[in-house]
CSV table of C-alpha atoms in Angstrom, one decimal:
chain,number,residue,atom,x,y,z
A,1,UNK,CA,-22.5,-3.8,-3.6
A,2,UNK,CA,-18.7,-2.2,-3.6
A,3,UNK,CA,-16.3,-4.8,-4.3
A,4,UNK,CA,-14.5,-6.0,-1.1
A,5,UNK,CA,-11.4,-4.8,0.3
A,6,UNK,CA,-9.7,-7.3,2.5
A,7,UNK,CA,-6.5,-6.6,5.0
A,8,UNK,CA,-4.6,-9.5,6.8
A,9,UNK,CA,-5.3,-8.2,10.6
A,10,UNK,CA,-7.5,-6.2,11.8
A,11,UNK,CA,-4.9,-3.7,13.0
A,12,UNK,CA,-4.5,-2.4,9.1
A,13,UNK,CA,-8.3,-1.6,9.5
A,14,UNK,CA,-7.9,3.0,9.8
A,15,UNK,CA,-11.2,4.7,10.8
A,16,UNK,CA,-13.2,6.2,8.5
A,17,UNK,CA,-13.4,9.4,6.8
A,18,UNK,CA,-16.8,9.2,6.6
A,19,UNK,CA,-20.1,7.4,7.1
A,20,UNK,CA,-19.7,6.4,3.0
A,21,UNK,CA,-16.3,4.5,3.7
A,22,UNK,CA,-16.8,0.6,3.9
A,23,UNK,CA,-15.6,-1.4,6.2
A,24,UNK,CA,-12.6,-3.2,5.4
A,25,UNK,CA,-12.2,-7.5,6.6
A,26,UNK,CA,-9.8,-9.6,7.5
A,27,UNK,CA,-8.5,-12.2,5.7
A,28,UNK,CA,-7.4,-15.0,6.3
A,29,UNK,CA,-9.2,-16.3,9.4
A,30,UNK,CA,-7.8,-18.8,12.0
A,31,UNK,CA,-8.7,-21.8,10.0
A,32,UNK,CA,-8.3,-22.8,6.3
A,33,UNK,CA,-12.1,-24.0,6.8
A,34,UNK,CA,-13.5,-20.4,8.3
A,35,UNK,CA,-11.2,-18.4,5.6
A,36,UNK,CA,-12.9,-20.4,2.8
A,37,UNK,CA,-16.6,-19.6,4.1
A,38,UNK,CA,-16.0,-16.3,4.8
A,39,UNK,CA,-13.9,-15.5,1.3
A,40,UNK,CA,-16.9,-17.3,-0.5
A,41,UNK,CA,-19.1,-15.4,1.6
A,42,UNK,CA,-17.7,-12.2,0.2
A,43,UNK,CA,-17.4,-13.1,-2.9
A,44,UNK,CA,-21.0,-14.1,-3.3
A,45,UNK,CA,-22.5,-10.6,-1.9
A,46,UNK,CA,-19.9,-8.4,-3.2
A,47,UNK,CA,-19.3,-9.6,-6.0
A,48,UNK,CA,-15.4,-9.4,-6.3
A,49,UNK,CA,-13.1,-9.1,-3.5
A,50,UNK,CA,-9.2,-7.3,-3.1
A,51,UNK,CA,-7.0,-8.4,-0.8
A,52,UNK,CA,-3.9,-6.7,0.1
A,53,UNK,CA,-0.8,-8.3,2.1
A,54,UNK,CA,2.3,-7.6,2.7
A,55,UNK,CA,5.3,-9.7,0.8
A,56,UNK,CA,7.0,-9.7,4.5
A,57,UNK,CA,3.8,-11.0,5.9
A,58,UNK,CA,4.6,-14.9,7.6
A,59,UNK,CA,4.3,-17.8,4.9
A,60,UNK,CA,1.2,-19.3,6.7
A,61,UNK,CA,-0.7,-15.9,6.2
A,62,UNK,CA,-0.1,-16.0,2.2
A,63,UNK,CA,0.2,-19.4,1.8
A,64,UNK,CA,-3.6,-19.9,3.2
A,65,UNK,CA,-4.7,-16.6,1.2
A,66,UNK,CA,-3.3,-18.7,-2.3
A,67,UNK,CA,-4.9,-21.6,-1.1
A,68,UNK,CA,-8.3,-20.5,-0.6
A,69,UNK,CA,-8.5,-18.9,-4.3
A,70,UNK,CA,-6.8,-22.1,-5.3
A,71,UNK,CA,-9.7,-23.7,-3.9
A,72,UNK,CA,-12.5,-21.6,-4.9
A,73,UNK,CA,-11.3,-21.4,-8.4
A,74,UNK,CA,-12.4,-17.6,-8.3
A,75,UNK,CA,-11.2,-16.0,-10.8
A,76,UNK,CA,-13.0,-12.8,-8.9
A,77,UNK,CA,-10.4,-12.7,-5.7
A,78,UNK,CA,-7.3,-10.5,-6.4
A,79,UNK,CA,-4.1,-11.3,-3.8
A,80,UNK,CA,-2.1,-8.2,-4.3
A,81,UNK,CA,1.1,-8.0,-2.7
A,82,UNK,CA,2.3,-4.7,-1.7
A,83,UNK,CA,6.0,-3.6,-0.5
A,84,UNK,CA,4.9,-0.8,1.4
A,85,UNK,CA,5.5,-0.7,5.9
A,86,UNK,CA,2.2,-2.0,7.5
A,87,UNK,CA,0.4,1.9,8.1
A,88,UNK,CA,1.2,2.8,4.4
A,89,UNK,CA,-0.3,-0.9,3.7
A,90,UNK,CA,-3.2,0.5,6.0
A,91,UNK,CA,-3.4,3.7,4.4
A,92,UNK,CA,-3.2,2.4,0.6
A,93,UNK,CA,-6.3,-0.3,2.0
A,94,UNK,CA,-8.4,2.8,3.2
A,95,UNK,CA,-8.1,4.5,0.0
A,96,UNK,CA,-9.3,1.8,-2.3
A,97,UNK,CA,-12.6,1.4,0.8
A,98,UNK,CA,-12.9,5.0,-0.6
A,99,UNK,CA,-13.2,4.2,-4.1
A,100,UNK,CA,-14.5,1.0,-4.0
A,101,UNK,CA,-18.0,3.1,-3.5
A,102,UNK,CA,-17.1,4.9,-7.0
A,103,UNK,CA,-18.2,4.0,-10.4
A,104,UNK,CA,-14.7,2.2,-11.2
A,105,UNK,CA,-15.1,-1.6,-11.9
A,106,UNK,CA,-13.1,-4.1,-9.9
A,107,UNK,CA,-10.5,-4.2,-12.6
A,108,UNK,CA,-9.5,-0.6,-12.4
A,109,UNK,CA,-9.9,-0.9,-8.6
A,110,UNK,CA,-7.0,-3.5,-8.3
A,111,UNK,CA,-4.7,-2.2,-11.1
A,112,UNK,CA,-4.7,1.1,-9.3
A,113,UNK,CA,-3.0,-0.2,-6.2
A,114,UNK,CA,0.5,0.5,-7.7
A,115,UNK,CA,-0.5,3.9,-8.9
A,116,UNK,CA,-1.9,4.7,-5.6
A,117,UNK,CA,1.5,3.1,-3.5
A,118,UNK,CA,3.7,5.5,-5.2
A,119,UNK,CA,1.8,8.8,-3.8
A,120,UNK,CA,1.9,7.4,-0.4
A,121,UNK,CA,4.7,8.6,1.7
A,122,UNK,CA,5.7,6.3,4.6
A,123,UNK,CA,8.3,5.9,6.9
A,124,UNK,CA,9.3,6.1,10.4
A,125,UNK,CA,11.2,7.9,13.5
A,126,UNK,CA,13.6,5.5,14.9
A,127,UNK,CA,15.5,5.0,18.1
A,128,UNK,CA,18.2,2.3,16.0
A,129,UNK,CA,18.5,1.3,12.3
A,130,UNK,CA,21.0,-2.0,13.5
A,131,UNK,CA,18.3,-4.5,12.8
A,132,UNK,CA,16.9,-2.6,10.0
A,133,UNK,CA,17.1,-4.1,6.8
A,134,UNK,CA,14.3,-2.7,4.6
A,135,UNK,CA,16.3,0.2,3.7
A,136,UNK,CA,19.6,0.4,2.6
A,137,UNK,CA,21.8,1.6,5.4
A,138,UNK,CA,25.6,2.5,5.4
A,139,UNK,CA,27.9,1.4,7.9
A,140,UNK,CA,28.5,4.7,9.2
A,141,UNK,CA,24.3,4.6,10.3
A,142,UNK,CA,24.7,1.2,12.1
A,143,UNK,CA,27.8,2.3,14.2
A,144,UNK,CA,26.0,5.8,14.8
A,145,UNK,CA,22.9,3.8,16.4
A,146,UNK,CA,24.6,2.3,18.9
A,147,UNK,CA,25.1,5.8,20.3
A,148,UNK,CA,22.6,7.1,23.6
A,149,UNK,CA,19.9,9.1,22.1
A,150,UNK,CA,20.8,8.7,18.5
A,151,UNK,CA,17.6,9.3,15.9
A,152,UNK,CA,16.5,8.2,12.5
A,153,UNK,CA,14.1,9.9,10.0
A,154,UNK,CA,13.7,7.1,7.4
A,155,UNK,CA,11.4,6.9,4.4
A,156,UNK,CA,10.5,3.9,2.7
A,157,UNK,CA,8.3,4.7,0.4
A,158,UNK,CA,8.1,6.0,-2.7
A,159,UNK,CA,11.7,6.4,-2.6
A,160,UNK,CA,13.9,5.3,0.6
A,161,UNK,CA,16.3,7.6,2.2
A,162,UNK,CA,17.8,7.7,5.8
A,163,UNK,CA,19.0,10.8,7.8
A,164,UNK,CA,20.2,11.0,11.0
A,165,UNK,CA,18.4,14.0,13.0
A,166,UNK,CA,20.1,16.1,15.4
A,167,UNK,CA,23.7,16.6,13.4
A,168,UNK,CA,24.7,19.6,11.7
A,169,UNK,CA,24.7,18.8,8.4
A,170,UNK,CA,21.0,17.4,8.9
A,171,UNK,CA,19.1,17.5,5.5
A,172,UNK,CA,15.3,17.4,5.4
A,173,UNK,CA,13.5,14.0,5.0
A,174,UNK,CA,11.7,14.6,1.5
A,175,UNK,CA,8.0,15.0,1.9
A,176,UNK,CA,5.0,15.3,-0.8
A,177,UNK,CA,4.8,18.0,-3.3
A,178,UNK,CA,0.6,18.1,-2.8
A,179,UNK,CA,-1.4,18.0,0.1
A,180,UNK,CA,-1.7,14.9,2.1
A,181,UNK,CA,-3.5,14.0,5.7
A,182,UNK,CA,-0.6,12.3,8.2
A,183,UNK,CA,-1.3,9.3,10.2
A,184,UNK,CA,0.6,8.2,13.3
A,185,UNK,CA,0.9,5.9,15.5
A,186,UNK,CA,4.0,5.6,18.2
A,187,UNK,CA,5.4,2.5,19.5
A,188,UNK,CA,6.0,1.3,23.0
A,189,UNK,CA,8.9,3.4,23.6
A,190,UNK,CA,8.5,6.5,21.3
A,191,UNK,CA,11.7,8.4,20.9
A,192,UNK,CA,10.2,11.8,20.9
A,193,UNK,CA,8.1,13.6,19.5
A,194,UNK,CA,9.5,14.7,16.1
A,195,UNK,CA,6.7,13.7,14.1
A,196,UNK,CA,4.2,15.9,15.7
A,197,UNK,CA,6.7,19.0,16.5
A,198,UNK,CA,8.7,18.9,13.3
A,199,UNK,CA,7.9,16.4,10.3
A,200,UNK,CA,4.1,17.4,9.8
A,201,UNK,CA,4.6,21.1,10.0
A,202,UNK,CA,7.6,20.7,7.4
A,203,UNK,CA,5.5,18.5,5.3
A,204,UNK,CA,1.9,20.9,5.1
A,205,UNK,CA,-0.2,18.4,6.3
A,206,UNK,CA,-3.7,19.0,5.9
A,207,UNK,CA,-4.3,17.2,9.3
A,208,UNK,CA,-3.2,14.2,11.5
A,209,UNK,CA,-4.4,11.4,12.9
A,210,UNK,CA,-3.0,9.4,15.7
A,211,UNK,CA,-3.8,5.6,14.9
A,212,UNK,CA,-2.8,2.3,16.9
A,213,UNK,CA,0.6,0.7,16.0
A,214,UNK,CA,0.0,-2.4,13.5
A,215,UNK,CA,1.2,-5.2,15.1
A,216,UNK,CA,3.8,-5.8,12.4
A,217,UNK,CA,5.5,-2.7,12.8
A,218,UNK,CA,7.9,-3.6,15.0
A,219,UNK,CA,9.3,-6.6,13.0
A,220,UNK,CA,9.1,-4.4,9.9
A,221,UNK,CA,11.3,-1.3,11.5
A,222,UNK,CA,13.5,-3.9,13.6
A,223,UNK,CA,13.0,-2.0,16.9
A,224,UNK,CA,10.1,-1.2,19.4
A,225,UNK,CA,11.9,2.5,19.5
A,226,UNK,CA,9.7,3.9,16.5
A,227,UNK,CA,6.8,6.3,15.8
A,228,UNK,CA,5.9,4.9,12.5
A,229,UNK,CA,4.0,7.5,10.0
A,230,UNK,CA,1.9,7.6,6.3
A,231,UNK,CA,0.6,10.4,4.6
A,232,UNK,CA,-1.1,10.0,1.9
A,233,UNK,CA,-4.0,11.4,0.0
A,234,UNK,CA,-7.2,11.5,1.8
A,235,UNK,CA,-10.0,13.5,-0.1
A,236,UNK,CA,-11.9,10.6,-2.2
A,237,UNK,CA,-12.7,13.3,-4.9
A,238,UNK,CA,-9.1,13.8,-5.4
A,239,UNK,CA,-8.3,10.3,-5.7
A,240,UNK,CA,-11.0,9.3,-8.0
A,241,UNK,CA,-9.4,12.1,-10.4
A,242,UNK,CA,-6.1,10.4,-10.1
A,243,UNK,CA,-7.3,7.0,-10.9
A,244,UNK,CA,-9.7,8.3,-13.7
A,245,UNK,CA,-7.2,9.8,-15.4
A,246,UNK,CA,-5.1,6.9,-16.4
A,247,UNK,CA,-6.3,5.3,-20.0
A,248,UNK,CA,-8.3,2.4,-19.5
A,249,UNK,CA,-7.3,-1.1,-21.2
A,250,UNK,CA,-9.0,-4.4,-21.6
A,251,UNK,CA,-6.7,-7.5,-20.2
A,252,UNK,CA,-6.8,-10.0,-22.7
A,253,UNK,CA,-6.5,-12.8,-20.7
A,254,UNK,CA,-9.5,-12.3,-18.3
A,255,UNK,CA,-11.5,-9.4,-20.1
A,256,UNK,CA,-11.4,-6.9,-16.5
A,257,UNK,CA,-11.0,-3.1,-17.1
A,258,UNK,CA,-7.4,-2.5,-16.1
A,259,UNK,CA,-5.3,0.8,-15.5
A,260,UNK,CA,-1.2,0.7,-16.1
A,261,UNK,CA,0.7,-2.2,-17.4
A,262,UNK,CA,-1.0,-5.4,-16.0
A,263,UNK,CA,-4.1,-6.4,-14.7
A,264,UNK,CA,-4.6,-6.9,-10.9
A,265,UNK,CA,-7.0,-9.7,-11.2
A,266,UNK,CA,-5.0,-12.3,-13.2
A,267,UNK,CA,-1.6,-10.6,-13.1
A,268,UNK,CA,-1.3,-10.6,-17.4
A,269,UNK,CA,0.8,-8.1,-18.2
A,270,UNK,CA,-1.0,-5.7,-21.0
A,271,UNK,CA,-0.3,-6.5,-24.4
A,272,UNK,CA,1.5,-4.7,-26.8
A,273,UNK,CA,-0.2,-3.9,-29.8
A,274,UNK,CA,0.2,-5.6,-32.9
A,275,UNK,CA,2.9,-3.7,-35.6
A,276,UNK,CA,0.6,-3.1,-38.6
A,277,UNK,CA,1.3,-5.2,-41.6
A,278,UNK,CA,3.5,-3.4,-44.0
A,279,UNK,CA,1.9,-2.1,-47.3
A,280,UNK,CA,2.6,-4.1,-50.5
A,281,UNK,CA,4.5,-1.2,-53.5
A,282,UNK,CA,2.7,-1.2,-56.5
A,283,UNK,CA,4.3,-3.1,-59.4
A,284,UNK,CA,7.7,-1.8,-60.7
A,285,UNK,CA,8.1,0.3,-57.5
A,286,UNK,CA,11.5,0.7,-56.1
């Protein structure tokens, strides 16, 4: 079986690309009691299990998601928290239900979340940045979105940037440099349709999907006046290339396959290697 991927609502579950994507589950449940079964549950038929949340996520949400592995004293859950909006958390969640059906073991799976977060692009059209705090923004954007009909391009990720739309001296909001499929999904009062007309066309998107607004989106932006967007790489063949490129390590602390600098599973950074010992000089060498 593929190891488990776990979201924290079902509302970071995307569709599919195809019949060979796994479901993702939700994690926690309701209860401490029906989080533990169904964790163990998961555990026991897939083997190892991944569970992505968000570090903005409410303290009863990760506080029961620590507890449980407490509990179980697994050493085959991985809670991996991930500073990303919740569709790019959705997005980055749908691309390791790709590859969890690849030959990669659950080691490599985990430690690629970071490598994967930095070639997903998300961000969000907004109606007002004053309650937005995620992003840096200047004065001069707070006291501009108090005006009627005022608009925000942001990007939070991989690098943040804000630019007001409509203005003259408009620059572009900085898109990916390879191809990448769009998802979108509008709040209850959409500003317009800039996303659609303008942003994907500028950006090449190899297609888009609309998607329902995670419920956390609207805390996350600080405004119900948002179409929130991720585009990200979507072709599994293309992302197993990424991952499998990266030289594989050994953790020394729990012996899982890793990729990067530390291991997903028990958080050990990798070790440096050991200097080699120094070479004794021969006798009456200077």
């Amino acid at each position: 079986m593929p190891t488990a991927i776990a979201v924290t609502s079902s509302d970071l579950v995307l569709p599919p690309h195809d019949r060979q994507t796994p479901p993702a589950v939700v994690q926690p449940q309701e209860t401490l009691e029906s989080s533990l079964l169904g964790m163990h549950a998961l555990i026991e038929q897939h083997g190892y299990v991944i569970a992505l949340h968000s570090p903005s996520d409410a303290s009863v949400v990760t506080r029961r998601l620590h507890t449980v592995r407490s509990m179980l004293e697994s050493d085959r859950l991985a809670l991996l928290a991930v500073d990303l909006p919740p569709l790019g958390l959705a997005l980055l969640a749908q691309q390791l239900r790709q590859l969890s059906v690849c030959d990669f073991s659950p080691g490599v799976l985990a430690s690629s979340v970071r490598l994967l977060a930095h070639y997903i692009y998300a961000g969000a059209l907004l109606g007002s940045v004053a309650k937005l705090d995620r992003v840096p923004v200047t004065l001069k954007s707070h006291a501009k979105s108090w005006v009627p009909g005022a608009q925000f391009a942001v990007l939070a990720n991989p690098r943040p940037q804000l630019v007001r739309l409509n203005v003259a001296d408009q620059e572009p909001l900085a898109g990916p440099e390879f191809g990448t499929r769009l998802h979108i999904a509008q709040g209850p009062q959409p500003p317009s349709d800039w996303v659609t007309s303008t942003l994907a066309p500028a950006w090449q998107v190899q297609g888009s999907l609309p998607v329902p607004l995670p419920e956390g989106s609207v805390r996350w932006w600080g405004t119900g006046k948002l179409v929130e967007f991720a585009a990200g790489l979507s072709d599994v063949s293309v992302l197993y290339q990424l991952v499998s490129s990266v030289r594989r390590e050994t953790c020394h602390w729990c012996g899982l396959e890793l990729i990067g600098d530390r291991c997903g599973f028990c958080h050990a950074p990798l070790r440096e290697p050991e200097p080699a010992p120094a070479r004794a000089l021969p006798p009456g060498a200077t």
